[in-house]
Coordinates of C-alpha atoms in Angstrom, one line a residue:
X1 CA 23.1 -35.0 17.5
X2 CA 19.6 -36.8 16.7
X3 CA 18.5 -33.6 15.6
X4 CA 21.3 -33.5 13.4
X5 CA 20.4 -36.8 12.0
X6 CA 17.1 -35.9 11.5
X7 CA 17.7 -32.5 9.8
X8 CA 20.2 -34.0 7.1
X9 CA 18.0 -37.0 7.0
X10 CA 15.2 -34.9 5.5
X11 CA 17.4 -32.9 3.4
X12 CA 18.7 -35.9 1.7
X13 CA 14.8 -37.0 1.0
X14 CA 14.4 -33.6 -0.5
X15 CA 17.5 -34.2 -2.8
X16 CA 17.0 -37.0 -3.9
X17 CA 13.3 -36.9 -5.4
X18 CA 13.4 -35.8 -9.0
X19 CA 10.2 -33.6 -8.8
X20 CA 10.9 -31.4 -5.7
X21 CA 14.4 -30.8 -7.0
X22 CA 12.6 -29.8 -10.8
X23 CA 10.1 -27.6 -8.3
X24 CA 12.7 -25.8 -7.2
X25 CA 14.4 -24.8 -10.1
X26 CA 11.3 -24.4 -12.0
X27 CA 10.4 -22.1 -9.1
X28 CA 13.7 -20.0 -10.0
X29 CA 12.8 -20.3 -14.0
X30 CA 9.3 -19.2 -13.7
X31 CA 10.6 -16.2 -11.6
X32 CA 12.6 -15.4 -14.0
X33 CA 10.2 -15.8 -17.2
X34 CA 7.6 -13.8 -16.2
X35 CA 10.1 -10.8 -15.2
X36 CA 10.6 -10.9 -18.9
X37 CA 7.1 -11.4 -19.9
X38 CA 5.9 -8.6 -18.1
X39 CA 8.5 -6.1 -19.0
X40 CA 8.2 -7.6 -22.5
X41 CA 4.4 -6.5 -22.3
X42 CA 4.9 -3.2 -20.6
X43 CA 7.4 -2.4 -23.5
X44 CA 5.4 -2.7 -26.4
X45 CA 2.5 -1.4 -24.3
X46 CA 4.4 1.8 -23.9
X47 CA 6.0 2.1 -27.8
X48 CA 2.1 2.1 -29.1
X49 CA 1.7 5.4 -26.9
X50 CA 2.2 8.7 -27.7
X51 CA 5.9 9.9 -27.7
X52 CA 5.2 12.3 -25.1
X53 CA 4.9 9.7 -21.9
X54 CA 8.4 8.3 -23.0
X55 CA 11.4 9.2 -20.6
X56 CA 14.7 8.4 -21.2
X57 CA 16.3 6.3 -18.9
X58 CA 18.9 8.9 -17.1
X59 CA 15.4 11.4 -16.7
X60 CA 15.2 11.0 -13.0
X61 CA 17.9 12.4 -11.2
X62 CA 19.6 11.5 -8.1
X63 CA 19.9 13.0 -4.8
X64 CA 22.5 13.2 -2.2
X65 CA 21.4 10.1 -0.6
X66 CA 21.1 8.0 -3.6
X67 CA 17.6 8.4 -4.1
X68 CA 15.1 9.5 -7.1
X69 CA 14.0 12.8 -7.2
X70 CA 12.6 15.6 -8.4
X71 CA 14.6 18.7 -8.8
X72 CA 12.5 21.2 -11.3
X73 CA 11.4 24.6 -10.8
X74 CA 12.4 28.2 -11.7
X75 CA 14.9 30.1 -9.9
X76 CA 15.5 33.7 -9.8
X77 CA 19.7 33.2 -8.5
X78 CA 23.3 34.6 -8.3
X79 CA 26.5 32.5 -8.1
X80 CA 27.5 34.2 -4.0
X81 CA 30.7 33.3 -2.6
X82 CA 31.7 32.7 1.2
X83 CA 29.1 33.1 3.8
X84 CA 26.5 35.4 3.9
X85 CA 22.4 35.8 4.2
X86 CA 19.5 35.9 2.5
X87 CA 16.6 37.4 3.8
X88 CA 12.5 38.1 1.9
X89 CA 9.3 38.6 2.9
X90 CA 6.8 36.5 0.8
X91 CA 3.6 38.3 0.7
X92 CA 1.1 36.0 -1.6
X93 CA 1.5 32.4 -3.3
X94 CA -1.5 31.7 -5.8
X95 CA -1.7 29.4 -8.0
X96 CA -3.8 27.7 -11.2
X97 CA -5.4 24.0 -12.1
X98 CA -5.8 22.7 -14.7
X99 CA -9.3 20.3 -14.9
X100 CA -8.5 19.6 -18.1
X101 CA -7.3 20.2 -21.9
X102 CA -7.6 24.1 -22.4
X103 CA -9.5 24.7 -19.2
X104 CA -8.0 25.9 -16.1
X105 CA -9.1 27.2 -12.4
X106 CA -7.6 29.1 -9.7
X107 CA -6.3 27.1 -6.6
X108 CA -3.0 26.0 -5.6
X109 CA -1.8 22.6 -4.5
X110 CA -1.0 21.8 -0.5
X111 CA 2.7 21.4 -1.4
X112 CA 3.0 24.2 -3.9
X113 CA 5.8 26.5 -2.3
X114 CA 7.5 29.5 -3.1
X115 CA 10.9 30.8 -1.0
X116 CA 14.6 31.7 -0.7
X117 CA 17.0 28.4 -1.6
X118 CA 21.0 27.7 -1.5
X119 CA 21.9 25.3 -3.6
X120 CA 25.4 23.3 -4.4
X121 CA 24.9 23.9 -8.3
X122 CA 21.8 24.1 -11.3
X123 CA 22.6 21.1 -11.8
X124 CA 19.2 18.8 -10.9
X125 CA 20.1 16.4 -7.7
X126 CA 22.5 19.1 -6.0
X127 CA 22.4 19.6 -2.1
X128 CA 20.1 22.5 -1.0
X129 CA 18.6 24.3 1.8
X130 CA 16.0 26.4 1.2
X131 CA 13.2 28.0 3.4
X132 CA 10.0 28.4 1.9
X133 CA 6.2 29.1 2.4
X134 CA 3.5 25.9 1.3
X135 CA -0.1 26.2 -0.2
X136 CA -1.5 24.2 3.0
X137 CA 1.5 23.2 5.3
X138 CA 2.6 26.4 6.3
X139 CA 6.4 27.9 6.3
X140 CA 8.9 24.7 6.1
X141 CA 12.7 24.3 6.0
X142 CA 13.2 21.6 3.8
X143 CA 16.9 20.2 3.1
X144 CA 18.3 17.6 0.1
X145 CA 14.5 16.2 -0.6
X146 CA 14.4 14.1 2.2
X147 CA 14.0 16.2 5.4
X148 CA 11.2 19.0 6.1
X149 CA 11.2 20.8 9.0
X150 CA 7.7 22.9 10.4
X151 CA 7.9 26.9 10.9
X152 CA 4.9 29.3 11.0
X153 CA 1.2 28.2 10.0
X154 CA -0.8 29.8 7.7
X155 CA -0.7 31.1 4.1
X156 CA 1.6 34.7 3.8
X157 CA -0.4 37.6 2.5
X158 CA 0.2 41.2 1.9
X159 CA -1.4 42.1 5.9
X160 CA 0.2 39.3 6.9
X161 CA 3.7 38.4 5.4
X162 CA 6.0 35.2 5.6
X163 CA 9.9 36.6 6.6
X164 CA 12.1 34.2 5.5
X165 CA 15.9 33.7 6.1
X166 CA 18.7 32.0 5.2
X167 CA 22.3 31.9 6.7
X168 CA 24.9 30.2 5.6
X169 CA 28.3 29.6 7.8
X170 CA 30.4 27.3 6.4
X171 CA 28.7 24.1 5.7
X172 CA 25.8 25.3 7.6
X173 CA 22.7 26.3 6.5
X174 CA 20.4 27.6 8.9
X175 CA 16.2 28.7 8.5
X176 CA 14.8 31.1 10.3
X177 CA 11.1 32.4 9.9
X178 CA 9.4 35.8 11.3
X179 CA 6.2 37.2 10.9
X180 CA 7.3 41.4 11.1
X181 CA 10.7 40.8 9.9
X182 CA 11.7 42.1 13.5
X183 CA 11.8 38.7 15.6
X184 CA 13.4 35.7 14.2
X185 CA 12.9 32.1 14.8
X186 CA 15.3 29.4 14.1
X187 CA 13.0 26.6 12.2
X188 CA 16.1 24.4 11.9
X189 CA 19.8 23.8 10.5
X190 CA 21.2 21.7 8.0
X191 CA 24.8 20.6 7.2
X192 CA 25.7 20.6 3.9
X193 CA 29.1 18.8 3.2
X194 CA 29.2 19.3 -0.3
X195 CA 28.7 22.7 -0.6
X196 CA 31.3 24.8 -2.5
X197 CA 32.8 28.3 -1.9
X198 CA 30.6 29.9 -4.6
X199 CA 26.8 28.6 -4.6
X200 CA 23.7 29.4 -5.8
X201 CA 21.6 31.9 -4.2
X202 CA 17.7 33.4 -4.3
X203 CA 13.6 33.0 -4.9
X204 CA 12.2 30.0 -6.4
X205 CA 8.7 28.4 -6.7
X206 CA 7.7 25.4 -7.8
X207 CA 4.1 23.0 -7.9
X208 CA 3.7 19.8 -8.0
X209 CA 0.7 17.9 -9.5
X210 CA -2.5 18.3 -8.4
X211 CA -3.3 14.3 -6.8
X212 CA -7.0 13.1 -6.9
X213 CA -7.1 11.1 -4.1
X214 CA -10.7 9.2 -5.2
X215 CA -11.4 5.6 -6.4
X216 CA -8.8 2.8 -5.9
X217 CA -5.4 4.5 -7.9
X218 CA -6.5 8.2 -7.9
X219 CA -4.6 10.2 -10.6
X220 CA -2.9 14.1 -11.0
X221 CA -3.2 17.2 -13.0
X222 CA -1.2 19.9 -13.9
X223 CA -0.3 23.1 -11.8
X224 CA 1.2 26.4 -11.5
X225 CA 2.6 28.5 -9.0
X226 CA 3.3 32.1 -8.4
X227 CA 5.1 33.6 -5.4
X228 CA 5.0 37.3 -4.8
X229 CA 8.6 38.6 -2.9
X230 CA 9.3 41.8 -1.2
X231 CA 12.7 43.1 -1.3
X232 CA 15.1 40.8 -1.1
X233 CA 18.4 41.4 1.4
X234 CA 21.9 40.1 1.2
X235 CA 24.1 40.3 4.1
X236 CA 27.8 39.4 5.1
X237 CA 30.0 38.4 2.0
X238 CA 26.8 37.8 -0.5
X239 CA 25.9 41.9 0.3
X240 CA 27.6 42.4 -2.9
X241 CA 25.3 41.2 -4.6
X242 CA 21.8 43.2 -3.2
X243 CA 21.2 44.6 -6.6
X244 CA 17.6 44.0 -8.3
X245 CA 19.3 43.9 -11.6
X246 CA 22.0 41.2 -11.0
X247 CA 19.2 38.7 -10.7
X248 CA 19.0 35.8 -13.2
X249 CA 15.8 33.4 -14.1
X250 CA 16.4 30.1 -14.9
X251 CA 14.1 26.8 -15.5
X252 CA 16.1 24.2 -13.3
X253 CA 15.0 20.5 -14.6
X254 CA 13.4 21.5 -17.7
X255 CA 10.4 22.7 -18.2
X256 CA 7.9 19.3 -17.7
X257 CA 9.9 18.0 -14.7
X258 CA 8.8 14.2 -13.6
X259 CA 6.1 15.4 -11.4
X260 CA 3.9 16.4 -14.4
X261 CA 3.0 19.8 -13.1
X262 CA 3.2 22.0 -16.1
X263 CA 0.8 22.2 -18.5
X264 CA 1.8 22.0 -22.0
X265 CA 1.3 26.0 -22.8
X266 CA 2.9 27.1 -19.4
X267 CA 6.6 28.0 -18.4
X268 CA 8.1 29.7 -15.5
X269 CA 9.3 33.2 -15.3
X270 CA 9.9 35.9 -13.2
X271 CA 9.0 40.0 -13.4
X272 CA 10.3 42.7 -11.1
X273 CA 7.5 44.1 -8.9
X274 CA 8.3 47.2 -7.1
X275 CA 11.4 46.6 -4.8
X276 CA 10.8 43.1 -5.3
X277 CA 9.8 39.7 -7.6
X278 CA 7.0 37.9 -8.7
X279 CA 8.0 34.2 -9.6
X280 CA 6.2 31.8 -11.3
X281 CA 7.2 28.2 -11.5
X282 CA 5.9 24.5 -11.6
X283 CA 7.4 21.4 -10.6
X284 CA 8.8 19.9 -7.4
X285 CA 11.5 19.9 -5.4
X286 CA 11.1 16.5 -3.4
X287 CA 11.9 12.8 -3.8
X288 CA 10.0 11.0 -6.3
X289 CA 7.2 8.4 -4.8
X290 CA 5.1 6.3 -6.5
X291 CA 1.3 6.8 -7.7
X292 CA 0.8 9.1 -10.6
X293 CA 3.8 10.9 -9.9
X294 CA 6.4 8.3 -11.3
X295 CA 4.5 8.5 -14.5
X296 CA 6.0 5.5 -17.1
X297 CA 9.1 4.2 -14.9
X298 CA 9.9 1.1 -13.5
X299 CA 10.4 0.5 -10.0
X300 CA 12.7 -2.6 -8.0
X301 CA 8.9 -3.7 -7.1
X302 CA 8.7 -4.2 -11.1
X303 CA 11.8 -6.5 -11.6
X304 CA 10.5 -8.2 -8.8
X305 CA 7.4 -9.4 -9.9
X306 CA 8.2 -12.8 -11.4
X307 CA 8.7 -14.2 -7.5
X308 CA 4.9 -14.5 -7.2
X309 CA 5.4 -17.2 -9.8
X310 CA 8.1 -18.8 -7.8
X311 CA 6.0 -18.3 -4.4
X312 CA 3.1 -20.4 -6.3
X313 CA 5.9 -23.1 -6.9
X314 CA 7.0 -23.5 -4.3
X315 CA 4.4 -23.5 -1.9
X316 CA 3.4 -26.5 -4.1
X317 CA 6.7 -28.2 -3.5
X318 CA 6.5 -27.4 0.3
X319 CA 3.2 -28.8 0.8
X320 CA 4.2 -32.1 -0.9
X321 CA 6.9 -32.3 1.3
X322 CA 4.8 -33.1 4.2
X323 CA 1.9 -34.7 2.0
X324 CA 3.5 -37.0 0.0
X325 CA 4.5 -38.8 3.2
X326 CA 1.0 -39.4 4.3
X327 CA -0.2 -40.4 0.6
X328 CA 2.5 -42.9 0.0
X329 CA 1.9 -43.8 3.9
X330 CA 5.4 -43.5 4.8
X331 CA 5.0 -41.4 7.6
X332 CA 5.0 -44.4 10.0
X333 CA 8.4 -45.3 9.1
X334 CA 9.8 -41.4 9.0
X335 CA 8.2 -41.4 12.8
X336 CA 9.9 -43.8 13.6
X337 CA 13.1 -42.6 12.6
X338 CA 12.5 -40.0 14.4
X339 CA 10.1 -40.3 17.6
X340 CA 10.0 -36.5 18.5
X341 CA 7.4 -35.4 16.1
X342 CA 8.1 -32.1 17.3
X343 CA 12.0 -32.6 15.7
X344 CA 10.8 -34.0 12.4
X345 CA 8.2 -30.4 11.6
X346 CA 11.2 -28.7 12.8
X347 CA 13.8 -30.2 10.2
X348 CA 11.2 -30.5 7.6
X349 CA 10.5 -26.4 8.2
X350 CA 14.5 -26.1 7.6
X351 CA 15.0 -27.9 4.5
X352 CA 12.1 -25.7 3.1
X353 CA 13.1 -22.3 4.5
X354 CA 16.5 -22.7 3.7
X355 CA 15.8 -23.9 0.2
X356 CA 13.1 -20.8 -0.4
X357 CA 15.0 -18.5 1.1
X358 CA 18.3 -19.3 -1.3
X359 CA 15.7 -19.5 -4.7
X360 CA 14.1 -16.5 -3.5
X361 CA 17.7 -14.5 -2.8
X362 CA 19.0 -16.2 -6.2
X363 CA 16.3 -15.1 -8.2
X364 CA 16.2 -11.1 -7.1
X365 CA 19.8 -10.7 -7.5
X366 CA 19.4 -11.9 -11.0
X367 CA 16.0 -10.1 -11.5
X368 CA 16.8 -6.5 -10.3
X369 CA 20.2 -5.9 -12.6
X370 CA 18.2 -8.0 -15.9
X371 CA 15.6 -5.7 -15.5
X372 CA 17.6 -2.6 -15.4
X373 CA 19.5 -3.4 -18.1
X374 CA 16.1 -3.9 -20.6
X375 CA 14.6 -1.1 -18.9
X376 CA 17.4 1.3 -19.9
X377 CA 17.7 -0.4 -23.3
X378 CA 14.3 0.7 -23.8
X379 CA 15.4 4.1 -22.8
X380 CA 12.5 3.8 -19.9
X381 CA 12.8 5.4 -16.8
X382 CA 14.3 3.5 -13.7
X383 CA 13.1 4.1 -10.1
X384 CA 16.8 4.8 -8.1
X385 CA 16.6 3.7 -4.4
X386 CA 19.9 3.7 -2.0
X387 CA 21.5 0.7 -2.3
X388 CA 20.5 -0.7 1.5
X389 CA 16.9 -0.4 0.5
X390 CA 17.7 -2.6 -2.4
X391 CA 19.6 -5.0 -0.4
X392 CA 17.0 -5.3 1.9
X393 CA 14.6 -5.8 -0.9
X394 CA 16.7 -8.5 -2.0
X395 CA 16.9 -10.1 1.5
X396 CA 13.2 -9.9 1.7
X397 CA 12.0 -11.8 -1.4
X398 CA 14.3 -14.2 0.1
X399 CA 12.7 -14.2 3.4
X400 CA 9.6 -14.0 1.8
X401 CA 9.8 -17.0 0.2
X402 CA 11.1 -19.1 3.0
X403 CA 8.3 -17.7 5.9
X404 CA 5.5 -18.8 3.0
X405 CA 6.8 -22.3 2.5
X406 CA 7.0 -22.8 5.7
X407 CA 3.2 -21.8 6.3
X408 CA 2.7 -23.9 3.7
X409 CA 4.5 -26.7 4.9
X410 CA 2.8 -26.5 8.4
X411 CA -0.9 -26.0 6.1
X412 CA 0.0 -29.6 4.5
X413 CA 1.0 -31.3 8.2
X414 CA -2.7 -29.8 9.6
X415 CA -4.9 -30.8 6.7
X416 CA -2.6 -33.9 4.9
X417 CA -4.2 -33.4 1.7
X418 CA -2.0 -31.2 -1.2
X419 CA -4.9 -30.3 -2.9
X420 CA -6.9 -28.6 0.2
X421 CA -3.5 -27.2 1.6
X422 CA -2.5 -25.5 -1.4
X423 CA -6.1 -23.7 -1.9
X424 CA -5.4 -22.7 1.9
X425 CA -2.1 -21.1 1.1
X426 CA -3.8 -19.3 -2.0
X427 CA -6.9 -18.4 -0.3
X428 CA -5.0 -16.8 2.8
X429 CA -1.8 -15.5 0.8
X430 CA -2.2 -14.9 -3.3
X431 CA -5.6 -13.9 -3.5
X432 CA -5.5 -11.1 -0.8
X433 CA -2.2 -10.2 -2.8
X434 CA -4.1 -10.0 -5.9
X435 CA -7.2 -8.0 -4.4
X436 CA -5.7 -5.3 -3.0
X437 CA -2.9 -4.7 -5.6
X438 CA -5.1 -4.3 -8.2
X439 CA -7.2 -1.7 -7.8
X440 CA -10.7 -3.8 -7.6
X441 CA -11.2 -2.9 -3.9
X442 CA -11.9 0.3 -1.9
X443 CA -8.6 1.6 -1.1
X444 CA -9.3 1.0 2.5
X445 CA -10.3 -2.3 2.2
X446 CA -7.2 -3.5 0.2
X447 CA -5.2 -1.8 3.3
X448 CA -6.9 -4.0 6.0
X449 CA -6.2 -7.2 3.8
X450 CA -2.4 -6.2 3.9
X451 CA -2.9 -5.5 7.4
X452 CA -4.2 -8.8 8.8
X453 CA -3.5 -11.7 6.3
X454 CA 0.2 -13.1 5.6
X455 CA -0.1 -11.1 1.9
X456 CA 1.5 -8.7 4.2
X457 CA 4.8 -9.6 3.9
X458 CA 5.1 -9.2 0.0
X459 CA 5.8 -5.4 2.3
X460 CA 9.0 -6.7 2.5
X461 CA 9.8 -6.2 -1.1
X462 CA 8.4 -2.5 -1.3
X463 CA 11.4 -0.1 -1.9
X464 CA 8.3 3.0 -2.6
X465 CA 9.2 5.7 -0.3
X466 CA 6.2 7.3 1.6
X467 CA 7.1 10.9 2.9
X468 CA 4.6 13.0 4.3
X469 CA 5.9 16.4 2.5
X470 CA 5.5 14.1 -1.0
X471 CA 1.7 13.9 -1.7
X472 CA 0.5 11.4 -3.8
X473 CA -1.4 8.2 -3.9
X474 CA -0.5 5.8 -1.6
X475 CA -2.2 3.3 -2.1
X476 CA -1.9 -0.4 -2.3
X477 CA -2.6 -0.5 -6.0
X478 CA 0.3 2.8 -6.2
X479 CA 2.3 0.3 -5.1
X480 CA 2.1 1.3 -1.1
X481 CA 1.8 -1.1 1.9
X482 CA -0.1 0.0 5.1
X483 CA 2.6 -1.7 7.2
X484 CA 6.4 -0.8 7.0
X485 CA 8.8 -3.3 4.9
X486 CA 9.5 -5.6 8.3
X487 CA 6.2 -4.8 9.7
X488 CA 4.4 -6.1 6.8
X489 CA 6.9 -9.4 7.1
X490 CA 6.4 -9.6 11.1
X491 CA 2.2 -10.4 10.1
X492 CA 3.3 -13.2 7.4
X493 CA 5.6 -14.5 10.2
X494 CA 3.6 -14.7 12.7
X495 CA 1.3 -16.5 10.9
X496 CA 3.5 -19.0 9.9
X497 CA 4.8 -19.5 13.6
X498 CA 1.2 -19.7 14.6
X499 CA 0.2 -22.4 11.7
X500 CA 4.1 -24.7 12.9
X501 CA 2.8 -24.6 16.6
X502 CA -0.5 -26.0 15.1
X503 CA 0.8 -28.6 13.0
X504 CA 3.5 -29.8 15.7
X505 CA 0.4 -29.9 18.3
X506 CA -1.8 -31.8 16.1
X507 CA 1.3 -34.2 14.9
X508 CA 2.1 -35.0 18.6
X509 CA -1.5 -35.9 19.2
X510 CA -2.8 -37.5 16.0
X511 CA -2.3 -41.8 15.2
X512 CA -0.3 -42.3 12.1

């Protein structure tokens, strides 16, 4: 019950003085303000570029698990009906770079593929399976952009050839590689609950961008593809169609894609080679991630960026929470209210945790649909996550918020002076922030600052997804955290709980 008193005594201090009450909801404000500022900026940033890095809003598709992706590349297909199998050897994948305008190389990128795919439709965010060989990963099953499966090593050639296979029973899809087209293995199974009686069958080959990996934020170029196919089998129901001439080419996604992989003078195609195809395509197949990739879009990170101006706020407010008392030299009497010093750090960390942790929820539920809406009014592209990522993203900045203002809290009971508490809070939380986001350290060296300082836990609010069959820059200035989303937040947390354990020894110990 005396804790009781305690808690709501220091809530109704909070209340009740005019400038942490304006703190707080000029915390909210300035959240809020800057979300427009900077997409203000960004805007007419954008409109004084050239037309060609423009996306409309609706560019990136969305796959069967409510995330963005990329679903370009050129397919050699029937429409087959029932169950059936596909089966191809793939004996080369090359490929060309560009370096730059009007000059290209030979090479191929690590995730270029080439391969045998069922898909639900051509239209771009359908499910699929597909089987496929990879310019450095090796043969892979890969299912609805999210899930990748080894097979084989190696890159096919015409003394040694990738067997690939496809079967399809029911919903079912299942991969199987070989390296004679004798004995099979099965590289994995995927269930596909959306597929329809009549899908879409054959060869594709797509290539993403080239990813300099160099420097701070790296960049991407251009690249092509071509896969080289034996004779391609149909079995079961879909042997109707084993015919070289009832093939069809087709450029799924347009021909640029979102990955930025063709060059402006290149397009896909196909050409009968012998008994079988040679397929040329760009593009990806893959979720989109961050880094060069994205291109000109806006991520939930990006609507979120007006709560480091709230964080700043109220760390203020926090620290005078605690400060105040010993500048005014009230603290006697608030110590005397409450004898268990212990209690009063305790109800003090409440009032400002809970109070953070509402501004900090408020303010990203407002931020995240006001930015969509001016992102799509100015026909920009919008980063789609699955909505539990952006609930947590949302639960974060709020959590975010609250675990900084109670370090900073704690800071102020340690060192009792606003001024020198506040530069703490900045030293050890902003400016690591600042550093490694933008791009002024070694790549490395911006990771171990979001490894070890409480700037980790702005992880919390990354809704980036890293996948190790995406490459691309994944960095922190891409917008990538070493640490996962709640390991990034378990650093800043424990370094809160370690700077309250601090203050409530030296409180216990210290004379008024």
């Amino acid at each position: 019950m005396r804790g009781l008193r305690v808690l709501r005594a220091e809530w109704t201090k909070f209340r009740t003085v005019r400038g942490w009450v304006l703190g707080t909801l000029g915390a909210a404000l300035a959240s809020v303000l800057l979300l427009l500022a900077g997409t203000a900026s960004t805007n007419q940033s954008s409109n004084q570029s050239s037309n060609q890095h423009r996306q409309d809003a609706a560019a990136l598709p969305v796959g069967p698990g409510g995330e963005a992706v990329n679903d370009s590349f050129y397919f050699v297909h029937q429409a087959l009906t029932g169950n059936g199998s596909i089966t191809v050897p793939v004996t080369a994948l090359t490929g060309v770079l560009a370096q730059e305008p009007g000059r290209t190389s030979p090479g191929i990128t690590p995730w270029a593929k080439a391969g045998i795919l069922v898909k639900q439709s051509l239209g771009q965010g359908s499910q699929y399976a597909a089987m496929m060989v990879t310019g450095a990963h090796g043969v892979r099953m890969q299912d609805d952009f999210t899930h990748d499966r080894a097979g084989l090593p190696g890159r096919p050639s015409a003394a040694s050839p990738r067997w690939l296979r496809l079967v399809r029973a029911g919903a079912t899809v299942t991969g199987y590689d070989s390296t004679d087209g004798v004995h099979w293995a099965e590289v994995g199974s995927a269930r596909l609950t959306g597929l329809p009686a009549t899908v879409q069958v054959g060869l594709f080959t797509a290539s993403p961008a080239a990813v300099q990996t160099s420097g701070s934020q790296g960049g991407s170029s251009p690249a092509v593809a071509t896969g080289t196919f034996g004779r391609v089998a149909l079995d079961g129901s879909w042997a109707r169609g084993d015919r070289q001439d009832g093939w069809r080419g087709v450029q799924v996604g347009g021909g640029a894609g979102t990955s930025g992989s063709y060059a402006e003078d290149t397009s896909g195609g196909y050409t009968p080679t012998g008994g079988g195809f040679s397929v040329t395509g760009a593009g990806d197949i893959a979720p989109v991630v961050g880094g060069p990739s994205l291109g000109p879009a806006y991520t939930i990170e990006n609507f979120l960026v007006g709560t480091f101006a709230g964080l700043i706020v109220l760390t203020v407010v926090a620290v005078q929470f605690v400060t105040a008392e010993y500048r005014r030299g009230l603290i006697g009497s608030t110590l005397a209210a409450a004898p268990r010093r212990g209690r009063l750090l305790a109800a003090k960390a409440a009032v400002v945790t809970a109070v953070a942790f509402t501004v900090g929820v408020v303010v990203a539920a407002v931020s995240i649909p006001l930015g969509r809406q001016r992102a799509h009014a100015t026909h920009f592209v919008v980063f789609t996550v699955p909505h539990a990522v952006e609930l947590r993203a949302v639960l974060g900045t709020g959590l975010l918020l609250a675990a900084t203002a109670a370090l900073a809290l704690a800071l102020g009971a340690v060192l009792r002076r606003s001024a020198t508490a506040i530069t703490a809070v900045m030293v050890t939380t902003v400016l690591p922030y600042l550093l490694a986001v933008s791009g002024v350290l070694p790549a490395s060296s911006a990771q171990w600052l979001l490894r070890l300082t409480p700037a980790a836990g702005f992880a919390v609010q990354q809704t980036l997804p890293h996948y190790a069959h995406v490459l691309s820059v994944y960095t922190p200035s891409s917008g990538y955290f070493p640490l996962s989303p709640w390991g990034g937040y378990a650093v800043l947390a424990g370094w809160t709980v370690l700077a309250l354990t601090a203050a409530t020894l030296l409180l216990r110990r210290r004379d008024v």
